[in-house]
Amino acid sequence: MPRNDLGEVRRSAAVATFGPGAVVDFRADRATVSAVAAGLEEWDRNFPPSGMVNEQTIREERLEKKLNKRGFRLPPVRDPLKENDEKALVAVRFPTWLQCPQCDRIGRQDMWADEPGRAGRFCPECTRKAPGRKEVYVVPVRFVTACEAGHLDEFPWHMWVDHDAGCTNTKGFLKLVSEQAGLAGLILSCAKCGARKSMDGIFSTRETSRMPACRGLRPWLSVPAETCTHRPRAAQRGASNLYFPVIESALSIPPWSDRLKEAIGMAWELIVGVLPEDRPRQIEILSKTVLAAVLNELEMTPEQFRVEVERRIAAEASIDTENLRLEEYRQFTGGTYVRGIDREFEIRPQAVPDGLKPLLSRLVKATRLREVRAMTGFTRIHPPGDSIAPVAQLSASPLEWLPAVEVRGEGIFIELDSEALADWENRPAVIARASRINDRWIAEWITRHGSEQRPERVITARFLLIHTFAHALMRQLTLDCGYSSTALRERLYVQTGANAMAGLLIYTATTDDDGTLGGLQRQGDPERIDRTVRAAIASQEWCSSDPLCIEDMLSREEDLSLAACHSCVLAPETSCEEFNRFLDRALLIGRPGAPETGYFGSLLRDAPR
């Protein structure tokens, strides 16, 4: 076994849940090892060649231009055809404080015994007492600290126990014993001075203010600590708020969905890197060498290829980097079939069922889709979603590429009727509910960033409606077509003003073959989608938590949703673009005493009883 080999993670997880800077738990032999995934420089060092010359790359022109990158790299994998291939990504042990499960002592990693070639550490005293002297492996401690700027550090154990004056054990072993249930029964103590303190209140604001200043540590990067003004907070090692990946994504749409640029590979840089007047000569030279096989496969002459290259260069110059989704929305609402044998984007417009025409204006089956998801950084404590949230870096210095994965699948696109939507948006009860959530959003922003600023984003009734409708559809589609709840994902197209959008795409979000089985897009047939939409709305009429849920009694004043809970509209966080925020099923069905708040209320009134 290679030295300190920890285990494996799925390729897609390396650009999301377990990306650079994430704390990952591994099982190495019989030992539990917790480590933080190292930065992108390790991808280059362990899987050469570096940069975009690497063979494990993908392209998506629109996303590249928006993020100002030359391309994207897939999470590297070992070559299965090479024996004894010891290439691997790097992870750094974190936390370095470990606990013996038998004697309950906790201490730094260098205070425990180890064996060469093994990642686990063990307690020498308990091992000597064990039958057959079988190693008693220590486990990572439960608590760490993190700050809003993305820094990660050990929990200040010695500060927390508050040693008696004159205690000489300010750097040695402590004991963490669970004497009864809850944090109040978890006691930290020092055997030297007898100091004892429970872990109760470890997550409270009052105790956070007593924490030492953030040291600016980034253990996933080989760089010195940086100055930080944020106050660190205690968190459980596996807490969900310890790592939020910041993902930018784009669908491959015409003219970029034919994958011409990806087929050309690195030769594209040789073509666009010369002056326009020199391109014909450059293409002629390359067509006899590195491009010969590509042109033969594409059945194109050098002149046809040159014309296509010039068209692509002109198209890239016109990409709207501020709003990639507007171009996708126009493709879906164009009203024509888009298909081709080499394309990654194929749609088939369908007739909207008569019973849904007053509410929906367009229905499109997406029989073939390709999405590229690039990770640009991550946040801690708070999820991303506002323009000034601190985003932690994935590498010590900016690189010409970002990590990404590509997903191929299928989906259903639905557009709401613009006239019906405009009438609904102007109802006083609807405006009042949307204002409540938007006011909470502003209050949260002020709490995090200060009263001198206001968020640019406005939470509108249109957005709340379409987002909640997407969740209701996903829940119903998992029943109708057999996909798991984590296999579906929403993509929202919502905007007001000159380039108004009011649509949503439900598509397969898995990176395996399940995303192309055809079960989802088949539900886009008019007669099937009619049943699905009606069933989705009917399922929202009653929640097992009602009447508390529909009366907003389950939501706290600081929550960013109203009538929404796990029994009705909440979805897996991998399926939701907004981390299950900004939801209100009352905008779908209405609420007691105010049925006009429900956009789809007519479907309930017309349903047979």
Coordinates of C-alpha atoms in Angstrom, one line a residue:
M1 CA 0.0 0.0 0.0
P2 CA 1.3 3.5 -0.8
R3 CA 2.3 5.6 2.2
N4 CA -0.7 7.0 4.0
D5 CA -3.2 6.0 1.3
L6 CA -6.5 7.3 2.6
G7 CA -9.2 6.1 0.2
E8 CA -11.3 7.3 -2.7
V9 CA -14.0 9.9 -3.5
R10 CA -16.3 10.1 -6.5
R11 CA -15.1 12.3 -9.3
S12 CA -18.2 14.6 -9.1
A13 CA -17.7 14.9 -5.3
A14 CA -14.2 16.3 -5.8
V15 CA -15.8 19.4 -7.3
A16 CA -18.5 19.9 -4.8
T17 CA -18.9 18.2 -1.4
F18 CA -15.3 17.2 -1.1
G19 CA -13.5 19.9 -3.1
P20 CA -10.3 21.7 -2.1
G21 CA -10.7 23.1 1.5
A22 CA -13.4 20.5 2.5
V23 CA -13.0 18.3 5.5
V24 CA -13.3 14.7 4.5
D25 CA -13.5 11.6 6.7
F26 CA -11.7 8.5 5.4
R27 CA -11.4 4.9 6.6
A28 CA -7.7 3.8 6.4
D29 CA -7.5 0.2 7.5
R30 CA -9.1 0.2 10.9
A31 CA -8.4 3.9 11.6
T32 CA -10.6 6.9 11.0
V33 CA -8.7 9.7 9.5
S34 CA -10.1 13.2 9.0
A35 CA -8.3 15.4 6.4
V36 CA -8.8 18.6 4.4
A37 CA -8.5 18.3 0.6
A38 CA -5.5 20.2 -0.7
G39 CA -5.5 23.0 -3.3
L40 CA -5.4 22.9 -7.0
E41 CA -1.6 23.1 -7.2
E42 CA -1.6 19.4 -6.1
W43 CA -3.6 18.5 -9.2
D44 CA -0.8 19.8 -11.4
R45 CA 2.0 18.3 -9.3
N46 CA 0.5 14.8 -9.0
F47 CA -1.2 14.5 -12.4
P48 CA 1.0 16.3 -14.9
P49 CA 1.2 17.9 -17.4
S50 CA 0.0 21.1 -15.7
G51 CA -2.6 23.6 -16.9
M52 CA -4.8 23.1 -20.0
V53 CA -2.2 20.8 -21.6
N54 CA -3.5 18.1 -19.4
E55 CA -5.6 15.5 -21.1
Q56 CA -8.4 15.5 -18.5
T57 CA -9.8 18.8 -19.6
I58 CA -13.3 20.0 -20.8
R59 CA -14.4 23.2 -22.6
E60 CA -17.5 25.4 -22.4
E61 CA -16.9 28.6 -24.2
R62 CA -19.7 30.7 -22.5
L63 CA -18.6 29.7 -19.0
E64 CA -14.9 30.2 -19.9
K65 CA -15.6 33.8 -21.0
K66 CA -17.7 34.6 -17.9
L67 CA -15.1 33.3 -15.5
N68 CA -12.1 34.6 -17.6
K69 CA -10.5 31.2 -17.8
R70 CA -8.9 29.2 -20.6
G71 CA -10.8 26.1 -19.7
F72 CA -11.6 23.6 -17.0
R73 CA -10.1 20.4 -15.6
L74 CA -11.9 17.3 -14.6
P75 CA -10.9 15.9 -11.2
P76 CA -7.9 13.6 -12.0
V77 CA -8.2 9.9 -11.9
R78 CA -5.6 7.1 -11.9
D79 CA -5.0 5.3 -15.1
P80 CA -6.5 1.8 -14.6
L81 CA -4.3 0.4 -17.4
K82 CA -1.1 1.2 -15.5
E83 CA -0.1 -1.2 -12.8
N84 CA 1.2 0.3 -9.5
D85 CA 0.0 3.7 -10.4
E86 CA 0.4 5.6 -7.1
K87 CA -0.8 9.0 -8.3
A88 CA -3.2 10.5 -5.9
L89 CA -4.6 13.8 -4.7
V90 CA -3.3 15.1 -1.5
A91 CA -5.2 15.7 1.8
V92 CA -3.7 17.2 5.0
R93 CA -4.7 15.8 8.4
F94 CA -7.3 18.1 10.0
P95 CA -8.1 18.4 12.8
T96 CA -4.7 17.5 14.3
W97 CA -6.2 17.0 17.7
L98 CA -7.2 13.3 18.2
Q99 CA -9.0 11.4 20.9
C100 CA -8.6 7.9 22.3
P101 CA -12.0 6.1 22.4
Q102 CA -10.9 4.1 25.4
C103 CA -9.1 6.4 27.8
D104 CA -10.9 9.6 26.5
R105 CA -7.7 11.6 26.3
I106 CA -7.3 14.2 23.6
G107 CA -4.1 15.6 22.2
R108 CA -2.2 16.8 19.1
Q109 CA -1.2 14.3 16.5
D110 CA 2.5 14.3 17.5
M111 CA 1.5 13.0 21.0
W112 CA 0.3 9.7 19.6
A113 CA 2.1 6.7 18.2
D114 CA 2.1 5.8 14.5
E115 CA 3.5 3.2 12.1
P116 CA 5.4 4.0 8.9
G117 CA 3.2 3.7 5.8
R118 CA -0.1 4.0 7.8
A119 CA -2.2 7.1 8.2
G120 CA -3.8 6.1 11.5
R121 CA -2.4 7.0 14.9
F122 CA -3.0 4.9 18.0
C123 CA -2.8 5.3 21.8
P124 CA 0.3 3.5 23.1
E125 CA -1.0 3.1 26.6
C126 CA -4.3 1.5 25.7
T127 CA -2.6 -0.6 23.0
R128 CA -0.3 -2.1 25.6
K129 CA -3.3 -3.1 27.7
A130 CA -5.4 -4.4 24.8
P131 CA -5.7 -8.2 24.2
G132 CA -2.9 -9.3 21.8
R133 CA -1.7 -5.7 21.9
K134 CA -4.0 -4.8 19.0
E135 CA -3.7 -1.1 18.1
V136 CA -6.3 1.2 19.7
Y137 CA -6.6 3.8 17.0
V138 CA -7.4 7.4 18.0
V139 CA -10.2 9.3 16.2
P140 CA -10.5 13.0 15.2
V141 CA -12.0 15.3 17.8
R142 CA -15.6 16.5 17.1
F143 CA -15.1 20.2 17.2
V144 CA -13.1 22.7 15.1
T145 CA -13.3 26.5 14.4
A146 CA -13.9 28.4 11.2
C147 CA -14.6 31.9 10.1
E148 CA -16.7 33.6 7.4
A149 CA -13.6 34.3 5.4
G150 CA -13.0 30.6 4.9
H151 CA -10.2 30.0 7.4
L152 CA -10.0 26.8 9.3
D153 CA -8.4 26.1 12.7
E154 CA -8.3 23.8 15.7
F155 CA -10.7 24.3 18.6
P156 CA -8.9 26.1 21.5
W157 CA -9.1 23.3 23.9
H158 CA -6.7 24.6 26.6
M159 CA -8.4 28.0 26.5
W160 CA -11.8 26.4 26.9
V161 CA -10.9 24.3 29.9
D162 CA -9.6 27.4 31.7
H163 CA -6.7 25.9 33.7
D164 CA -6.0 26.9 37.3
A165 CA -3.3 29.5 37.8
G166 CA 0.1 27.9 37.8
C167 CA -1.0 24.7 35.9
T168 CA 1.9 23.2 33.9
N169 CA -0.3 21.2 31.5
T170 CA -1.1 24.1 29.2
K171 CA 0.1 22.1 26.1
G172 CA -0.4 18.5 27.1
F173 CA -3.2 15.9 27.2
L174 CA -6.7 16.8 28.2
K175 CA -9.7 14.5 28.8
L176 CA -13.1 14.8 27.0
V177 CA -15.7 12.6 28.7
S178 CA -19.4 12.2 28.0
E179 CA -21.0 12.0 31.4
Q180 CA -24.6 12.5 30.3
A181 CA -26.6 13.4 27.2
G182 CA -26.1 16.6 25.4
L183 CA -23.3 19.2 25.3
A184 CA -23.9 20.0 29.0
G185 CA -22.8 16.4 29.8
L186 CA -19.7 16.5 27.7
I187 CA -16.9 17.5 30.1
L188 CA -13.4 18.7 29.2
S189 CA -11.0 18.4 32.1
C190 CA -7.3 18.7 33.0
A191 CA -5.8 15.9 35.1
K192 CA -3.0 18.2 36.4
C193 CA -5.0 21.0 37.9
G194 CA -8.4 19.4 38.1
A195 CA -10.1 22.1 35.9
R196 CA -13.4 21.0 34.5
K197 CA -15.8 22.6 32.0
S198 CA -18.7 21.4 30.0
M199 CA -19.0 22.0 26.3
D200 CA -22.4 23.6 26.8
G201 CA -22.7 26.9 24.9
I202 CA -19.9 26.1 22.5
F203 CA -22.0 27.4 19.6
S204 CA -23.5 30.4 21.3
T205 CA -22.8 34.0 20.3
R206 CA -21.6 34.8 23.8
E207 CA -19.0 32.1 23.8
T208 CA -18.0 33.0 20.2
S209 CA -17.0 36.5 21.4
R210 CA -14.5 34.8 23.8
M211 CA -12.7 32.9 21.1
P212 CA -9.2 34.0 20.2
A213 CA -8.8 36.1 17.1
C214 CA -8.8 34.2 13.8
R215 CA -5.2 33.2 12.9
G216 CA -6.0 33.2 9.1
L217 CA -5.0 29.6 8.6
R218 CA -5.7 27.8 5.3
P219 CA -4.4 24.3 5.8
W220 CA -5.4 23.2 2.3
L221 CA -2.9 25.6 0.8
S222 CA 0.9 25.7 1.3
V223 CA 0.9 29.5 2.0
P224 CA 1.5 31.6 5.2
A225 CA -1.4 32.6 7.3
E226 CA -3.2 35.8 6.3
T227 CA -4.6 38.7 8.4
C228 CA -8.2 38.2 9.3
T229 CA -10.7 40.4 11.1
H230 CA -13.5 37.9 11.4
R231 CA -14.2 36.1 14.7
P232 CA -13.9 32.3 14.5
R233 CA -16.9 30.1 15.4
A234 CA -17.0 26.6 16.8
A235 CA -18.4 24.0 14.5
Q236 CA -18.8 20.3 14.4
R237 CA -16.2 18.6 12.1
G238 CA -18.9 17.3 9.8
A239 CA -21.3 20.2 10.0
S240 CA -23.0 21.2 6.7
N241 CA -22.2 24.9 7.2
L242 CA -18.4 24.1 7.3
Y243 CA -18.2 24.0 3.5
F244 CA -20.4 25.5 0.8
P245 CA -19.0 25.1 -2.8
V246 CA -19.5 28.1 -5.0
I247 CA -20.6 26.7 -8.4
E248 CA -21.0 28.5 -11.7
S249 CA -22.7 26.4 -14.4
A250 CA -23.8 26.7 -18.0
L251 CA -25.7 24.5 -20.5
S252 CA -24.0 23.8 -23.8
I253 CA -26.3 25.5 -26.4
P254 CA -25.9 26.2 -30.1
P255 CA -23.5 27.1 -31.6
W256 CA -21.2 25.8 -28.9
S257 CA -23.0 22.5 -28.4
D258 CA -21.4 20.8 -31.4
R259 CA -18.2 20.3 -29.4
L260 CA -16.0 21.4 -32.3
K261 CA -13.6 23.3 -30.0
E262 CA -13.2 20.3 -27.7
A263 CA -12.5 18.0 -30.6
I264 CA -9.8 20.4 -31.8
G265 CA -8.2 20.3 -28.4
M266 CA -5.0 22.4 -27.8
A267 CA -4.8 23.1 -31.6
W268 CA -7.4 25.8 -31.0
E269 CA -4.9 27.9 -29.1
L270 CA -2.5 27.6 -32.1
I271 CA -5.2 28.9 -34.4
V272 CA -6.6 31.8 -32.4
G273 CA -3.2 32.8 -31.2
V274 CA -2.1 34.2 -34.6
L275 CA -3.3 37.3 -36.4
P276 CA -6.6 37.0 -38.4
E277 CA -4.8 37.4 -41.7
D278 CA -2.4 34.6 -40.8
R279 CA -5.2 32.1 -39.8
P280 CA -5.8 30.6 -43.3
R281 CA -2.1 29.7 -43.6
Q282 CA -2.0 28.3 -40.1
I283 CA -5.0 26.2 -40.6
E284 CA -3.6 24.8 -43.9
I285 CA -0.4 23.8 -42.1
L286 CA -2.3 22.2 -39.1
S287 CA -4.7 20.4 -41.4
K288 CA -1.7 18.3 -42.7
T289 CA -0.5 17.5 -39.2
V290 CA -2.4 17.6 -35.9
L291 CA -5.8 18.5 -37.5
A292 CA -5.7 15.8 -40.2
A293 CA -7.7 13.2 -38.2
V294 CA -10.1 15.8 -36.8
L295 CA -11.0 17.2 -40.3
N296 CA -11.4 13.7 -41.6
E297 CA -13.8 12.8 -38.8
L298 CA -15.8 16.0 -39.3
E299 CA -15.8 15.5 -43.0
M300 CA -14.7 19.1 -43.5
T301 CA -12.2 20.7 -45.9
P302 CA -9.6 23.2 -44.5
E303 CA -11.6 26.0 -46.1
Q304 CA -14.9 24.9 -44.5
F305 CA -13.1 24.5 -41.2
R306 CA -11.7 28.0 -41.5
V307 CA -15.2 29.5 -42.1
E308 CA -16.5 27.6 -39.0
V309 CA -13.5 28.8 -36.9
E310 CA -14.2 32.5 -37.8
R311 CA -17.9 32.0 -37.0
R312 CA -17.0 30.6 -33.6
I313 CA -14.6 33.4 -32.8
A314 CA -17.3 36.0 -33.8
A315 CA -19.9 34.2 -31.7
E316 CA -17.6 34.1 -28.6
A317 CA -17.1 37.8 -28.8
S318 CA -20.9 38.3 -28.5
I319 CA -21.4 36.2 -25.4
D320 CA -23.3 38.0 -22.7
T321 CA -21.2 37.1 -19.7
E322 CA -23.5 39.0 -17.3
N323 CA -26.5 36.7 -18.0
L324 CA -25.7 33.3 -19.4
R325 CA -29.2 32.1 -18.6
L326 CA -30.8 34.6 -20.9
E327 CA -29.3 32.9 -23.9
E328 CA -30.4 29.5 -22.7
Y329 CA -33.9 30.8 -22.1
R330 CA -34.1 32.1 -25.6
Q331 CA -33.1 28.7 -26.9
F332 CA -35.9 27.0 -24.9
T333 CA -38.5 29.6 -25.9
G334 CA -37.4 29.8 -29.6
G335 CA -40.2 27.5 -30.6
T336 CA -38.2 25.3 -33.0
Y337 CA -36.6 21.8 -32.7
V338 CA -32.9 21.9 -32.1
R339 CA -31.1 18.6 -32.9
G340 CA -28.1 17.1 -34.5
I341 CA -26.0 13.9 -34.5
D342 CA -23.0 15.6 -32.9
R343 CA -24.8 18.1 -30.7
E344 CA -25.1 18.2 -26.9
F345 CA -28.4 20.1 -27.0
E346 CA -31.6 18.7 -28.4
I347 CA -35.1 20.1 -27.6
R348 CA -38.6 19.2 -28.8
P349 CA -41.3 21.8 -28.2
Q350 CA -44.7 20.3 -27.1
A351 CA -48.2 21.6 -27.1
V352 CA -49.3 22.9 -23.8
P353 CA -52.3 20.9 -22.5
D354 CA -55.6 22.8 -22.8
G355 CA -56.3 22.7 -19.1
L356 CA -53.0 24.4 -18.3
K357 CA -53.0 27.0 -21.1
P358 CA -54.3 29.8 -18.8
L359 CA -51.3 29.3 -16.6
L360 CA -48.5 28.0 -18.8
S361 CA -47.4 29.3 -22.2
R362 CA -44.6 26.8 -23.2
L363 CA -43.7 23.2 -22.7
V364 CA -40.4 21.8 -24.0
K365 CA -38.9 18.4 -23.8
A366 CA -35.0 18.5 -23.5
T367 CA -34.0 15.1 -24.8
R368 CA -30.3 15.9 -24.7
L369 CA -28.5 18.3 -22.4
R370 CA -24.9 18.9 -21.3
E371 CA -24.1 21.1 -18.3
V372 CA -20.7 22.1 -17.1
R373 CA -20.4 22.9 -13.4
A374 CA -17.2 24.8 -12.5
M375 CA -16.2 25.4 -8.9
T376 CA -14.8 28.9 -8.3
G377 CA -14.3 28.8 -4.5
F378 CA -16.2 28.1 -1.4
T379 CA -17.7 29.8 1.7
R380 CA -18.0 28.7 5.3
I381 CA -20.7 29.5 7.9
H382 CA -23.0 31.2 5.4
P383 CA -24.0 29.8 2.0
P384 CA -23.1 31.8 -1.1
G385 CA -25.6 33.9 -2.8
D386 CA -24.8 37.6 -2.4
S387 CA -22.2 39.6 -4.2
I388 CA -19.8 40.5 -1.3
A389 CA -19.8 37.2 0.6
P390 CA -16.1 36.2 1.2
V391 CA -15.2 33.4 -1.2
A392 CA -12.2 31.3 -0.1
Q393 CA -9.6 30.4 -2.7
L394 CA -9.0 27.0 -4.2
S395 CA -5.3 27.7 -5.0
A396 CA -2.5 29.8 -3.6
S397 CA -2.5 32.0 -6.8
P398 CA -5.0 32.3 -9.6
L399 CA -4.7 29.6 -12.3
E400 CA -5.7 29.6 -16.0
W401 CA -8.3 26.9 -15.2
L402 CA -10.9 25.8 -12.7
P403 CA -12.1 22.4 -11.6
A404 CA -15.3 21.3 -13.2
V405 CA -17.5 18.3 -14.1
E406 CA -19.8 17.8 -17.0
V407 CA -23.3 16.3 -16.7
R408 CA -25.3 14.8 -19.6
G409 CA -28.9 14.2 -19.2
E410 CA -32.5 15.2 -20.1
G411 CA -35.1 17.5 -18.7
I412 CA -38.4 19.4 -19.0
F413 CA -38.7 23.1 -19.5
I414 CA -41.9 25.0 -18.5
E415 CA -42.7 28.7 -19.1
L416 CA -45.4 30.5 -17.2
D417 CA -48.0 32.6 -19.0
S418 CA -46.8 36.3 -19.0
E419 CA -50.3 37.8 -18.8
A420 CA -51.5 35.5 -16.0
L421 CA -48.3 36.0 -14.1
A422 CA -48.5 39.8 -14.4
D423 CA -52.0 39.8 -13.1
W424 CA -51.1 37.6 -10.2
E425 CA -48.0 39.6 -9.3
N426 CA -50.1 42.8 -8.8
R427 CA -52.4 41.3 -6.2
P428 CA -52.0 43.0 -2.8
A429 CA -51.8 39.7 -0.9
V430 CA -49.1 38.4 -3.1
I431 CA -47.1 41.6 -2.8
A432 CA -47.4 41.4 1.0
R433 CA -46.0 37.9 1.2
A434 CA -43.1 38.6 -1.1
S435 CA -42.3 41.7 0.9
R436 CA -42.1 39.7 4.1
I437 CA -39.4 37.5 2.7
N438 CA -37.5 40.3 1.0
D439 CA -37.5 42.3 4.2
R440 CA -36.0 39.3 6.0
W441 CA -33.4 39.0 3.3
I442 CA -32.4 42.7 3.7
A443 CA -32.3 42.2 7.5
E444 CA -30.0 39.2 7.2
W445 CA -27.8 41.1 4.8
I446 CA -27.5 44.1 7.2
T447 CA -26.6 41.7 10.0
R448 CA -23.8 40.1 8.0
H449 CA -22.4 43.2 6.1
G450 CA -23.5 46.3 8.0
S451 CA -26.2 48.8 7.6
E452 CA -24.4 51.0 5.2
Q453 CA -25.1 48.6 2.3
R454 CA -28.2 47.1 0.8
P455 CA -28.3 43.9 -1.3
E456 CA -28.6 44.3 -5.1
R457 CA -30.8 41.3 -5.3
V458 CA -34.6 41.7 -4.7
I459 CA -36.6 38.6 -3.8
T460 CA -39.7 39.0 -6.0
A461 CA -43.0 37.2 -5.9
R462 CA -42.2 35.8 -9.4
F463 CA -39.0 34.2 -8.1
L464 CA -40.7 32.7 -5.0
L465 CA -43.5 31.3 -7.2
I466 CA -41.3 29.7 -9.8
H467 CA -38.8 28.4 -7.2
T468 CA -41.6 26.8 -5.1
F469 CA -43.2 25.4 -8.3
A470 CA -39.9 23.8 -9.3
H471 CA -39.7 22.0 -5.9
A472 CA -43.3 20.8 -6.1
L473 CA -42.6 19.4 -9.6
M474 CA -39.4 17.7 -8.6
R475 CA -41.1 15.9 -5.7
Q476 CA -43.9 14.7 -8.0
L477 CA -41.5 13.7 -10.8
T478 CA -39.6 11.4 -8.5
L479 CA -42.8 9.5 -8.0
D480 CA -43.8 9.5 -11.7
C481 CA -40.6 8.6 -13.4
G482 CA -38.7 6.7 -10.7
Y483 CA -35.7 8.9 -10.2
S484 CA -34.4 9.4 -6.7
S485 CA -34.9 12.9 -5.2
T486 CA -31.2 13.6 -5.4
A487 CA -31.1 12.7 -9.2
L488 CA -33.2 15.8 -10.2
R489 CA -32.2 19.4 -10.1
E490 CA -33.8 22.7 -10.8
R491 CA -32.5 25.5 -13.1
L492 CA -34.5 28.7 -12.7
Y493 CA -35.0 31.4 -15.4
V494 CA -36.5 34.4 -13.5
Q495 CA -36.0 38.0 -14.3
T496 CA -38.2 41.1 -14.6
G497 CA -37.7 44.2 -16.8
A498 CA -36.7 44.4 -20.4
N499 CA -35.4 40.8 -20.7
A500 CA -38.1 39.2 -18.6
M501 CA -37.9 35.5 -17.9
A502 CA -40.4 33.2 -16.2
G503 CA -39.4 29.6 -16.7
L504 CA -37.8 26.6 -15.1
L505 CA -35.9 23.5 -16.2
I506 CA -36.1 20.3 -14.2
Y507 CA -33.3 18.0 -15.4
T508 CA -31.3 15.0 -14.4
A509 CA -28.4 16.1 -12.2
T510 CA -26.5 12.8 -11.9
T511 CA -23.0 12.2 -13.4
D512 CA -23.7 8.6 -14.2
D513 CA -25.9 6.8 -16.9
D514 CA -29.1 7.4 -14.9
G515 CA -29.3 10.8 -16.4
T516 CA -29.8 9.6 -20.0
L517 CA -32.4 6.8 -19.5
G518 CA -35.2 8.9 -21.0
G519 CA -37.7 8.6 -18.2
L520 CA -37.7 12.3 -17.3
Q521 CA -38.2 13.8 -20.7
R522 CA -40.9 11.3 -21.5
Q523 CA -42.9 12.9 -18.7
G524 CA -42.9 16.1 -20.9
D525 CA -45.5 14.6 -23.2
P526 CA -48.6 16.9 -23.0
E527 CA -51.0 14.3 -21.4
R528 CA -48.4 13.2 -18.9
I529 CA -47.3 16.7 -17.8
D530 CA -51.0 17.6 -17.4
R531 CA -51.3 14.9 -14.8
T532 CA -48.0 15.7 -13.2
V533 CA -48.6 19.4 -12.7
R534 CA -52.1 18.8 -11.3
A535 CA -50.8 16.1 -9.0
A536 CA -47.9 18.3 -7.9
I537 CA -50.2 21.2 -7.0
A538 CA -52.7 18.9 -5.3
S539 CA -50.0 17.5 -3.1
Q540 CA -49.2 21.0 -1.9
E541 CA -52.8 21.6 -0.8
W542 CA -52.2 19.7 2.4
C543 CA -49.1 19.2 4.5
S544 CA -48.8 16.9 7.4
S545 CA -47.6 19.9 9.4
D546 CA -50.7 21.9 8.6
P547 CA -52.2 24.1 9.9
L548 CA -48.9 25.3 11.4
C549 CA -47.0 25.2 8.0
I550 CA -49.6 27.0 5.9
E551 CA -50.0 29.7 8.6
D552 CA -46.3 30.3 8.7
M553 CA -46.1 29.3 12.3
L554 CA -43.1 26.9 11.6
S555 CA -40.9 29.7 10.2
R556 CA -38.9 31.9 12.5
E557 CA -38.7 35.6 12.0
E558 CA -35.2 35.3 10.5
D559 CA -36.1 32.5 8.1
L560 CA -36.1 33.2 4.4
S561 CA -39.1 31.0 3.6
L562 CA -42.7 31.1 4.8
A563 CA -45.0 28.1 4.2
A564 CA -42.3 25.5 3.6
C565 CA -41.1 22.5 5.5
H566 CA -39.7 19.0 4.9
S567 CA -43.1 17.5 4.6
C568 CA -44.1 19.7 1.6
V569 CA -41.6 21.5 -0.5
L570 CA -38.1 21.3 0.8
A571 CA -35.7 19.3 -1.4
P572 CA -32.2 17.8 -1.1
E573 CA -29.7 20.6 -1.1
T574 CA -28.0 19.1 -4.2
S575 CA -31.2 19.7 -6.1
C576 CA -31.9 23.3 -5.0
E577 CA -30.0 26.3 -6.3
E578 CA -30.9 28.3 -3.2
F579 CA -30.1 25.9 -0.4
N580 CA -33.8 25.5 0.4
R581 CA -34.3 29.2 0.9
F582 CA -37.0 31.5 -0.7
L583 CA -39.9 29.1 -0.7
D584 CA -43.6 29.6 0.0
R585 CA -46.2 27.1 -1.1
A586 CA -49.0 29.5 -0.2
L587 CA -48.1 31.3 -3.5
L588 CA -48.9 28.0 -5.3
I589 CA -52.3 27.2 -3.7
G590 CA -53.3 30.2 -1.6
R591 CA -53.8 30.2 2.1
P592 CA -56.9 30.1 4.3
G593 CA -58.7 33.3 4.0
A594 CA -56.7 34.5 1.1
P595 CA -57.1 32.1 -1.8
E596 CA -56.0 34.8 -4.3
T597 CA -52.4 34.4 -3.3
G598 CA -52.2 31.0 -5.1
Y599 CA -51.2 31.2 -8.8
F600 CA -52.4 27.6 -9.4
G601 CA -55.5 28.0 -7.3
S602 CA -57.8 27.4 -10.3
L603 CA -56.4 23.8 -10.7
L604 CA -57.6 23.0 -7.2
R605 CA -61.0 24.6 -7.7
D606 CA -61.5 22.6 -11.0
A607 CA -60.2 19.3 -9.6
P608 CA -62.9 16.6 -9.0
R609 CA -63.7 16.1 -5.3

